[in-house]
Structures are given as structure tokens and as C-alpha cells.
XYZ file of C-alpha atoms in Angstrom:
230
model
C 213.220 53.960 149.895
C 212.542 55.732 153.188
C 208.742 55.632 152.852
C 208.734 51.983 151.760
C 210.832 51.043 154.792
C 208.476 52.877 157.133
C 205.386 51.254 155.631
C 206.999 47.812 155.861
C 207.830 48.450 159.526
C 204.269 49.623 160.174
C 202.697 46.531 158.633
C 205.028 44.113 160.448
C 204.591 45.824 163.814
C 200.807 45.868 163.447
C 200.687 42.161 162.631
C 202.981 41.126 165.484
C 202.119 43.486 168.317
C 198.783 45.309 167.881
C 196.301 44.453 170.636
C 193.572 47.099 170.681
C 191.790 48.596 167.664
C 190.144 52.015 167.705
C 188.201 53.901 165.009
C 187.803 57.673 164.697
C 187.660 60.659 162.363
C 189.919 63.714 162.087
C 189.089 67.068 160.492
C 192.112 69.332 159.931
C 192.807 72.795 158.543
C 196.327 74.067 157.776
C 197.001 77.652 156.699
C 200.080 79.560 155.489
C 200.073 83.371 155.452
C 202.936 85.290 153.857
C 204.041 88.283 155.958
C 207.281 89.341 154.236
C 209.623 87.805 151.676
C 211.190 85.774 154.487
C 208.583 85.521 157.260
C 205.201 83.828 157.353
C 202.433 82.923 159.788
C 201.452 79.246 159.934
C 198.469 77.749 161.719
C 196.694 74.444 161.847
C 193.687 73.170 163.782
C 192.373 69.655 164.299
C 189.121 68.196 165.562
C 189.357 64.519 166.516
C 186.480 62.242 167.412
C 186.497 59.684 170.209
C 186.691 55.934 169.652
C 183.938 54.577 167.383
C 183.228 58.185 166.297
C 181.631 58.965 169.699
C 181.586 62.754 169.749
C 184.408 65.281 169.838
C 187.344 64.156 171.983
C 190.331 66.359 171.055
C 190.782 69.962 169.907
C 194.269 70.981 168.717
C 195.404 74.524 167.862
C 198.949 75.091 166.536
C 200.062 78.641 165.549
C 203.633 79.434 164.536
C 206.064 81.607 162.595
C 208.016 80.357 159.569
C 211.298 81.679 158.195
C 212.548 80.929 154.670
C 216.206 79.940 155.014
C 216.533 79.075 151.326
C 214.053 78.444 148.531
C 213.433 74.824 149.579
C 214.331 75.080 153.294
C 211.946 76.624 155.831
C 212.453 76.869 159.598
C 209.635 77.349 162.075
C 208.797 77.874 165.735
C 205.465 77.860 167.479
C 203.055 76.763 170.189
C 200.475 73.980 170.432
C 197.374 73.763 172.637
C 195.622 70.387 172.976
C 192.405 69.809 174.935
C 191.376 66.153 175.235
C 188.122 64.931 176.784
C 188.361 61.892 179.071
C 185.504 59.388 178.673
C 185.801 57.825 182.129
C 183.471 58.923 184.935
C 185.718 57.340 187.591
C 188.618 59.729 186.891
C 188.792 63.088 188.661
C 189.606 65.196 185.567
C 187.180 65.175 182.639
C 189.557 67.132 180.365
C 193.341 67.009 180.072
C 195.360 69.910 178.651
C 198.725 69.753 176.896
C 200.781 72.870 176.165
C 203.694 72.552 173.798
C 206.501 74.629 172.299
C 208.035 73.340 169.071
C 210.798 74.025 166.559
C 210.965 72.533 163.081
C 212.908 72.419 159.837
C 211.110 71.630 156.578
C 212.708 70.751 153.252
C 211.016 70.123 149.897
C 212.226 68.732 146.587
C 210.928 67.109 143.410
C 211.958 63.967 141.520
C 210.287 63.768 138.096
C 206.559 64.236 138.865
C 206.840 63.261 142.532
C 206.941 66.013 145.173
C 208.524 65.343 148.561
C 208.303 67.183 151.874
C 210.514 66.217 154.826
C 210.053 67.735 158.284
C 211.963 67.394 161.547
C 210.120 68.772 164.591
C 211.268 68.949 168.220
C 208.548 69.374 170.847
C 208.776 70.527 174.474
C 205.618 69.052 176.012
C 203.875 70.126 179.239
C 201.378 67.304 179.742
C 198.544 67.355 182.269
C 197.717 63.950 183.744
C 195.241 62.656 186.311
C 197.892 62.670 189.056
C 201.358 64.029 188.296
C 201.919 66.350 185.332
C 204.828 65.523 183.028
C 207.394 67.471 181.029
C 208.799 65.637 178.018
C 210.688 66.184 174.776
C 209.542 64.449 171.601
C 211.124 64.189 168.156
C 208.928 63.850 165.062
C 210.236 62.697 161.656
C 207.754 63.331 158.846
C 207.819 62.524 155.111
C 205.081 63.301 152.579
C 204.942 62.334 148.919
C 202.453 63.683 146.371
C 202.151 63.056 142.650
C 199.546 64.392 140.185
C 197.025 62.008 138.627
C 195.407 64.450 136.201
C 196.297 64.515 132.513
C 198.300 67.730 132.903
C 200.711 65.987 135.320
C 201.077 69.296 137.187
C 200.347 70.021 140.854
C 198.875 73.450 140.133
C 195.368 72.023 139.639
C 193.630 68.650 139.645
C 193.686 65.321 141.473
C 196.843 63.969 143.121
C 197.929 60.943 145.149
C 199.140 61.332 148.761
C 201.390 59.040 150.790
C 202.936 60.106 154.087
C 204.477 58.709 157.245
C 205.622 60.139 160.576
C 207.587 58.568 163.430
C 207.270 60.059 166.943
C 210.047 59.377 169.476
C 210.180 60.134 173.219
C 213.462 61.815 174.185
C 212.822 62.677 177.860
C 210.827 61.194 180.767
C 209.569 58.259 178.737
C 209.112 56.337 182.011
C 206.251 58.694 182.920
C 204.603 58.268 179.513
C 204.584 54.914 177.693
C 207.992 53.751 178.966
C 209.280 53.435 175.381
C 211.643 55.474 173.194
C 209.246 54.786 170.305
C 205.954 56.606 170.830
C 203.919 56.072 167.674
C 203.919 55.746 163.887
C 201.413 57.610 161.706
C 200.920 56.475 158.107
C 198.402 57.971 155.670
C 197.310 57.137 152.145
C 194.787 59.218 150.239
C 193.832 61.537 147.407
C 194.005 65.298 147.087
C 192.363 67.917 144.888
C 194.265 71.105 144.114
C 191.441 73.595 143.484
C 193.779 76.495 142.699
C 197.117 77.887 143.862
C 195.639 78.821 147.258
C 193.340 75.932 148.234
C 193.672 72.156 148.234
C 191.640 69.355 149.796
C 192.839 65.935 150.946
C 191.047 62.871 152.226
C 192.303 59.460 153.167
C 192.930 56.691 155.663
C 195.431 57.167 158.480
C 196.791 54.390 160.666
C 198.352 55.307 164.013
C 200.206 52.577 165.846
C 200.956 53.588 169.455
C 202.964 51.854 172.166
C 201.472 52.124 175.666
C 202.648 50.815 179.027
C 200.037 48.073 179.277
C 198.871 47.483 175.699
C 199.458 48.743 172.177
C 196.789 50.613 170.223
C 196.082 50.439 166.486
C 193.983 53.474 165.487
C 192.087 53.499 162.168
C 191.252 57.070 161.172
C 189.262 58.638 158.358
C 190.891 62.031 157.804
C 189.775 65.051 155.792
C 192.093 68.070 155.453
C 191.840 71.579 154.030
C 195.027 73.485 153.064
C 194.973 77.227 152.395
C 197.759 79.628 151.423
C 197.728 83.418 151.043
């Protein structure tokens, strides 16, 4: 399957090529607000710690508008603001800002008791750097699988299992970033709790494998997420 192939690739690449390990925590909130029968407001925010959980390093804010194309197909467009603290006194800028415009298409379907979400997102990135700022395009391919673990076997309430993976690919100006078409792979495994139809909680372990110009980074992340829908 698609997810199994991605996980296999992640494990093999980590074993063969990973050089630097980092450890951090992410706190995320994702919200969906229905505006009309077709339109909705979507927003997510993330707080990310520095390496070894050393304080707050990154703040991400991502508002957008969603449009229901069909029952299981949703398009979206939006903006992302990312503020990242630089823990290096020798560099001239202590914070680096990234502004981003994005477009996405999300599909969902169900096989037996397993729920799937697939998302394709294109990003136009305006990246601040210490010297020369960079414009780049990035493609993100995301798959998420959830299945209930409670006795009711329904996703409307109770505990469920989460498995997801996302591949990030550089489409433009990769030479000014990591010099690779492949940017990073993000894999997560965890558990969720559907409190009611409007609120769910998820917690788990996320592994981010990133290619850099000089070395590759293997990030180990404890992630906690809150999902709300109105």
C-alpha cells in the first residue's frame, strides 16, 4: 500500500543516511468553521520547541478558505506565516520569517472501518535567510489513516489509531535551499480521542527526515494536536 511503501522508505533512508538527531515537541490546533453549504474557514496554528526541548523556536499560523467541490472532495487556498528563532549569536538575524501562499485539494474515503484522507498542497514560499532571501515552490503529498479502537467501531466517539505520512518536494530554486528535489519526509504514529462531533485530540510520535546541503537531520518529535469543527 501507499503508506506501507512510505514507511519502508523512511526506515531505510534513516538507517542509511541519517547523520544528526534532534528532539523537540509540537503543539498544534486545527479548526474548521462552516460559512455556507459550500464555503468554510480553515485555520491551524503550531508551536514548535527548539532542539532538546529548549524553549519556543517556531510559531506557525495558517488561515485559509475551503470550498466543497463534491461530498468527499474539498479544495482550499490560504496563507501561512512562520516565525523561527535562530539559536546562534554569531548570525546577524535572530528571527527568520517565511510567508507562504498555498493551494490544496483534499479527498477522503473509507474502506471498512479505516478512514483515509489524501491531500495535495502546492506552496509558493517567500523565505527570509541570513543573506539572500529565496522564492521557492514546494509540493506536499499527505496521507492520513484512522481507525476506531473502541467497541462501537465508529469514529463519532472514542479512541482511534492514527497513521500518517507526508512527502515534501522542492520544485523551484532547490539550489538555494538544500540542493535536493526531495526536501523531507514526515511520518507520524499515534492515538486519538474523539470527544464528540466537534472536538478530537491526538497525540503521538512524529519522525521528520530532512535532507540538507551539508548533513541530513533526523528529528524525533512528540506531538499533541487539538481538532475543532463548528
